[in-house]
Amino acid sequence: MGNSMKFSMKVGKPETVAADCIVALVHSGGVLGATAQALDAATGGLVGHAVQSGDISGKPGSTLLLRGLPGIEAHRVLLVGAGEAGKLDGKTFIKSVTPGVKALLATGATSAAFGPAEALSDRDAGWAVQQIVVALREATYRFDQFKREKADAPKLLSVTFVAAGDDEKPVKAAIAAGVALANGIELTKTLGNLPPNVCTPSYLAETAEGLAKEFGGKGGKLKVDVLERKQLEALKMGSFLSVTHGTVEPPKFIVLKYDGGAKKAAPVVLVGKGITFDSGGISLKPGEGMDEMKYDMCGAGTVLGVFRTLVEQGLKLNVVGLIPTCENMPSGTATRPGDIVTSMSGLTIEVLNTDAEGRLILCDALTYAERFKPAAVIDIATLTGACIIALGSVNSGLFSKNDALADELLAAGKQALDPAWRMPLDDEYQEQLKSNFADLANIGGRPAGSVTAACFLSRFTKTYDWAHLDIAGTAWKSGAAKGGSGRPVPLLVEFLRQRAAA
Ligand code: BES
Ligand code: MN
Ligand code: ZN
């Protein structure tokens, strides 16, 4: 990851900050934000003049660049519209920050400054700082390691947040939180974007081990274990192993343990689906768009990204990550529709469709999770096309029988602007998973496809509080902007931060 943007904090007044560009908010009707007011006073009213002359509307997303103003240290002033004064909420703030960052990066500025954060109606000032960091990293993220011609490196190298004397500490903490979150999001995106001939189960295992090497050292808070096929056989993970029968690529079961909390405190367990390529197996998928099934490991990528953030920030809680990872390929040795396999839990499964493989690897990981006596288990999976039909790419699908846990995750998604929508999990849907020949079938037909997939998983989660996030619609973008989104790392990081603070 080659992002070399530096973030720092400086106590002072906006007009005295020496930077190539200082960014300030302007509200509807030409109302200047606090930083713009300070710059206006120092320049003898030039900022206000430009605004009054109608060069910027103040609508979220409008921008105006002023250059060479006297009386201030910064070479440029970038005004960014932020909507109605006094009504600035988190959502509007992001609508302003994203185009603001774009306009900033389009200038030649190598250094930038942001004035003291405006008060938001529904978020604290630290949140605003964190989001600016994340937006800058988002806008400068590139995935061009396989291209001969690289995109131009961003010119902007250093970013300063101007703080009033009394909020040094929270601003510094917000910068650190933003950088840690951006690092996690970036890792998740890159793992998703890597081609499936590179990002194999072994590659995911090496990535986890790399995290432990980089961050495990100080205090040894992160430990990683990788279970190989032999060990999975000994554990009787017959359902997981059935998915690997068609491929020569060795499966891995990655166990990450982060001990940031009290010794005996029950951990949160995150389980990520790690299908590094989903061809469908013998129930082969149609060819069109099949390349996108390299993203079928985005649940695993999310767990690794969340751990990246977690260890960098040193959050005070215990978290276990479980990643069952393999390829789903057809071959003469592949699992057939009609095969019956025995899961680690002892439940037998009739595999009616080898393309419903995510639940087959997750169910054994969910059984394995029992040994940690978890405070809660959350699995994250690109599980069903049906979830995309239900929710599109706006909300991740959230399934849980536990109202408190569901509410916690929904609130975290709202706060992080990485939303999820709760879906049903009524027992009546279990009917659709009945098999004539085994304890359950691995598909439930077309109606409520994302619900029956979640119902399948619920059969393996009886001994702890559990939630399932179906991220098939949110983990990556298709079309011209094809690429990993880094979701739902922000949601999960917010959830863990709240738990660590509780
Ligand atoms: N990985 C897919 C789900 C998926 C499909 C995610 C498209 C994102 C985009 C999963 O393994 C799958 O193939 N699910 C099947 C289940 C069906 C066979 C019951 C599906 O959704 O069609
Ligand atoms: Mn599949
Ligand atoms: Zn899949």
XYZ file of C-alpha atoms and ligand atoms in Angstrom, residues 273 278 296 357 382, ligand 3:
6
model
C -16.585 -16.093 3.986
C -16.801 -19.037 -6.896
C -16.532 -13.855 -3.045
C -21.215 -23.114 -1.080
C -21.194 -12.311 0.028
Zn -20.263 -17.788 -3.239
